[in-house]
Short mmCIF file of C-alpha atoms in Angstrom, two decimals:
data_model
loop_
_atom_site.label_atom_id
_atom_site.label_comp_id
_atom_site.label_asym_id
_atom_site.label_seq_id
_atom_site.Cartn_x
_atom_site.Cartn_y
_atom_site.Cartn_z
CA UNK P 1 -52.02 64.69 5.00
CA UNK P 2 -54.33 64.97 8.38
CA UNK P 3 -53.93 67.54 10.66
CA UNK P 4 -51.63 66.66 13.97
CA UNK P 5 -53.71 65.42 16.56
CA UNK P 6 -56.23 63.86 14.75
CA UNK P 7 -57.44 60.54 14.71
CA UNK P 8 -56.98 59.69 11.10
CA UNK P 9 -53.41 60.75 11.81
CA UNK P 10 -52.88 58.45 14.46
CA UNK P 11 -54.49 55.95 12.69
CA UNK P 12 -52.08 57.08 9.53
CA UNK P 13 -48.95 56.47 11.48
CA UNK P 14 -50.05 53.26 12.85
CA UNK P 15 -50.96 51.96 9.39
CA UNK P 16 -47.35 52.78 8.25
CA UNK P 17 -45.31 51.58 11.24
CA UNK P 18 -47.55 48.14 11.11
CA UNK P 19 -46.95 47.39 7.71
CA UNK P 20 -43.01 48.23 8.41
CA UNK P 21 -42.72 46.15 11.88
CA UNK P 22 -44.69 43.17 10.24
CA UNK P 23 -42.66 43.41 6.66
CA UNK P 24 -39.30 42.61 8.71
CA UNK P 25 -38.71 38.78 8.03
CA UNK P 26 -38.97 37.11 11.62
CA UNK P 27 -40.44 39.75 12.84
CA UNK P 28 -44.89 39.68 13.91
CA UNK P 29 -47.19 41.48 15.80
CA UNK P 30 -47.36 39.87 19.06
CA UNK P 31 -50.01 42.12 20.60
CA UNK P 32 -51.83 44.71 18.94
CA UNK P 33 -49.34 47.17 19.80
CA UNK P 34 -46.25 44.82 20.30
CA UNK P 35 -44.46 43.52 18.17
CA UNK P 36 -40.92 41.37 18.31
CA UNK P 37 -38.83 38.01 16.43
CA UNK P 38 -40.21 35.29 17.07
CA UNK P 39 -37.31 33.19 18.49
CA UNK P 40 -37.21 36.17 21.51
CA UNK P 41 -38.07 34.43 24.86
CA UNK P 42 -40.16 37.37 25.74
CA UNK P 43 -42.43 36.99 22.95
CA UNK P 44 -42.80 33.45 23.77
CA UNK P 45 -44.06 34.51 27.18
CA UNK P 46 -46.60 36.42 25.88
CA UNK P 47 -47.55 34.06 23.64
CA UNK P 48 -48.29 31.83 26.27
CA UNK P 49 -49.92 34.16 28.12
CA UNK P 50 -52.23 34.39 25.28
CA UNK P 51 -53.26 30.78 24.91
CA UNK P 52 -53.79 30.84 28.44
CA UNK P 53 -50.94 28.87 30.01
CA UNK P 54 -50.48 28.51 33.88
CA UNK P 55 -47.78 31.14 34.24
CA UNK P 56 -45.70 31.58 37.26
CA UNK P 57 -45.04 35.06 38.52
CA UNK P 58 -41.08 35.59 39.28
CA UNK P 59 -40.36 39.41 40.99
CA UNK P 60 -41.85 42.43 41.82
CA UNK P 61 -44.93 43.66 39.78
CA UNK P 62 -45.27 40.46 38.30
CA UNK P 63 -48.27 38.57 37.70
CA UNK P 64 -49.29 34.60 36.92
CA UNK P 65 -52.04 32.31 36.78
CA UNK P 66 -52.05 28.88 38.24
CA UNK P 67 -55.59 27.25 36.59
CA UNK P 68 -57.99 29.35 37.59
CA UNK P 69 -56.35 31.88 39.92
CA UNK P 70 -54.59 34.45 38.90
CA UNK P 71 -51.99 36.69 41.06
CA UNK P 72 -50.47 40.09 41.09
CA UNK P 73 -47.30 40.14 43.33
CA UNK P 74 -46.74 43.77 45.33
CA UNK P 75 -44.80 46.43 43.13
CA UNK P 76 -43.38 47.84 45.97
CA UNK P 77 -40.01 46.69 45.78
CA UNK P 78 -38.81 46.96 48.93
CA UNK P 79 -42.10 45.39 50.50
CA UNK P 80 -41.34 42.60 48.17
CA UNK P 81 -37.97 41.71 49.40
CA UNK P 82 -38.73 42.73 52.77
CA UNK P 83 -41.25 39.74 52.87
CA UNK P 84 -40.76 36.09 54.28
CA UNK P 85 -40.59 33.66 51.51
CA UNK P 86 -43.82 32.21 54.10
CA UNK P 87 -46.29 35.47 53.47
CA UNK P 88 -46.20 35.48 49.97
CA UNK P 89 -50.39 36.09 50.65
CA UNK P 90 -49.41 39.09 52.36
CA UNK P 91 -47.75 41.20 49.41
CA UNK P 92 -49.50 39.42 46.72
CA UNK P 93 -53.58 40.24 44.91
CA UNK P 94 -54.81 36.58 44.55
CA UNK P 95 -58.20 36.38 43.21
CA UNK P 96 -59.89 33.27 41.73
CA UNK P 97 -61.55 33.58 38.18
CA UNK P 98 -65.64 32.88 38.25
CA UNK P 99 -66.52 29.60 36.94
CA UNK P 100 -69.18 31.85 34.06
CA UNK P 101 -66.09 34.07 33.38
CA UNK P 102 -64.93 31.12 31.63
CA UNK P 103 -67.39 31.10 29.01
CA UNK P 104 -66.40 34.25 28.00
CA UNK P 105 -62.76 34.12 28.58
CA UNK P 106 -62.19 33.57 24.67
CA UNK P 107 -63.52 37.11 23.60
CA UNK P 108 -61.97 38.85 26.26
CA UNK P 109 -58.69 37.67 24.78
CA UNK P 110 -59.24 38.93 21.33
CA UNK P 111 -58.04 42.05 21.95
CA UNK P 112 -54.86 40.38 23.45
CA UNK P 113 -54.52 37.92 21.06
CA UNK P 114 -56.14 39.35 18.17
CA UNK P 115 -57.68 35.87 16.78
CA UNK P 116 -60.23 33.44 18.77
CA UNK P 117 -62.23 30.55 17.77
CA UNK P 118 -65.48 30.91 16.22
CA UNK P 119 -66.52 27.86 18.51
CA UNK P 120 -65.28 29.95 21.61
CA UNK P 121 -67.58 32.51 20.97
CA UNK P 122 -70.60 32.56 23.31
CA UNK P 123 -74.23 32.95 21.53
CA UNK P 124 -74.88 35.94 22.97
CA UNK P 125 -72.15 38.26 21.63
CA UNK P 126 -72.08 36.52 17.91
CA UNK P 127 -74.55 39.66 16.84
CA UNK P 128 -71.54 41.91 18.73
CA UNK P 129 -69.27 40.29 16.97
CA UNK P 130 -70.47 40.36 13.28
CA UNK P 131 -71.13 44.08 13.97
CA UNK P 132 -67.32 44.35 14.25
CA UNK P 133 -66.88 42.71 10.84
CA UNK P 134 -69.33 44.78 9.35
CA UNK P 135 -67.07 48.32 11.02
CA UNK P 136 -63.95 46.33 9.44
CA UNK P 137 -62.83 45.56 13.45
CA UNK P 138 -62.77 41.93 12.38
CA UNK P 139 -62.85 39.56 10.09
CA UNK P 140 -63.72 35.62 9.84
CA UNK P 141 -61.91 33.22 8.34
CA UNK P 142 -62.88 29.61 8.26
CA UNK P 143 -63.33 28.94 12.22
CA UNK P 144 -62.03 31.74 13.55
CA UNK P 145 -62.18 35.61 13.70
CA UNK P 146 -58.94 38.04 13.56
CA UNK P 147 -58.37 41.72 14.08
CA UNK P 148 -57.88 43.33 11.07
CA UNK P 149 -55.15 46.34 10.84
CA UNK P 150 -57.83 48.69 11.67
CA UNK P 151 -59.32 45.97 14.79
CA UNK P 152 -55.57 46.07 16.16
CA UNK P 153 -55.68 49.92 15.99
CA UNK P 154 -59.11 50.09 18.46
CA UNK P 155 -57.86 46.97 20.14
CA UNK P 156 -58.06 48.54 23.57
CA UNK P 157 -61.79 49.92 23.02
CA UNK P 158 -62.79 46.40 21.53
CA UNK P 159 -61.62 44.60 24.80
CA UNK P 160 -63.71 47.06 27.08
CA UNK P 161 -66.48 46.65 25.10
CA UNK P 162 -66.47 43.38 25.65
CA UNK P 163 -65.64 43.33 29.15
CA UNK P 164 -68.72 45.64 29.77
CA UNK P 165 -71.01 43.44 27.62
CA UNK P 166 -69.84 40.60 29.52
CA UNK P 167 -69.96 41.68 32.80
CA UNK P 168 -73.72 42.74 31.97
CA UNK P 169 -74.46 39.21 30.75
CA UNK P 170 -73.02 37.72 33.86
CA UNK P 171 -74.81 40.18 35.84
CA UNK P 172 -77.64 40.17 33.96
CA UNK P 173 -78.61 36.42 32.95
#
């Protein structure tokens, strides 16, 4: 047993309530940390939202993407139905994507999505990338690379390490 508040504890509980979630028949991990059936219609969202579908933003603190902008609309509730249908601009973050962030958009979705093409993978984060498999993060199979238990664990510190190494690159070309 590991002492509370350690790490390997964490990790320990993790490990355990993985193997449960994913050992219930119709039942997967969605997200690193989310899991749900699969005939749910929320799951299906975020399924979607992982392959990268245009998804349209219904409410207050939602979000979408139309191609490539993507929108955040106001969590302020009352703001939001305080607004004419007309200013949606108003209450709303639009920003568009970079046309370079999409050569990196793959990787920035593993930790979302917790498998990406190998093909997807740009060049210059393949050396990144098999350092993860060597750490156990990931692992390839045939034409693609998947978190393993341990990857979904550190999902969160995977993605901003790749955000950071990617915003360097486009920074720095």
């Amino acid at each position: 047993s590991y002492p509370y508040h350690s790490l390997d504890r964490e990790y320990e509980f993790f490990r355990m309530a993985d193997d449960f979630l994913t050992g219930i028949p119709g039942w997967h991990c969605i997200k690193p940390m989310q899991y749900g059936h699969r005939r749910n219609s929320t799951n299906i969202y975020i399924d979607e939202v992982a392959k990268g579908s245009d998804i349209i933003a219904l409410g207050s603190g939602s979000g979408g993407k139309i191609g490539k902008y993507q929108y955040l609309v106001n969590r302020d509730i009352k703001a939001f139905i305080d607004q004419s249908p007309f200013s949606f601009a108003d209450t709303a973050m639009i920003f568009e994507l970079p046309d370079k962030m999409k050569e990196y958009q793959d990787v920035l979705l593993l930790a979302e999505k917790m498998n990406i093409s190998a093909d997807s993978l740009h060049e210059s984060l393949i050396e990144n990338m098999n350092q993860l498999i060597d750490e156990d993060m990931v692992i390839r199979t045939g034409e693609s690379y998947t978190l393993t238990q341990q990857g979904r664990f550190w999902a969160g510190n995977i993605g901003d390490f790749f955000t950071k190494k990617i915003i360097e690159l486009i920074n720095n070309p």
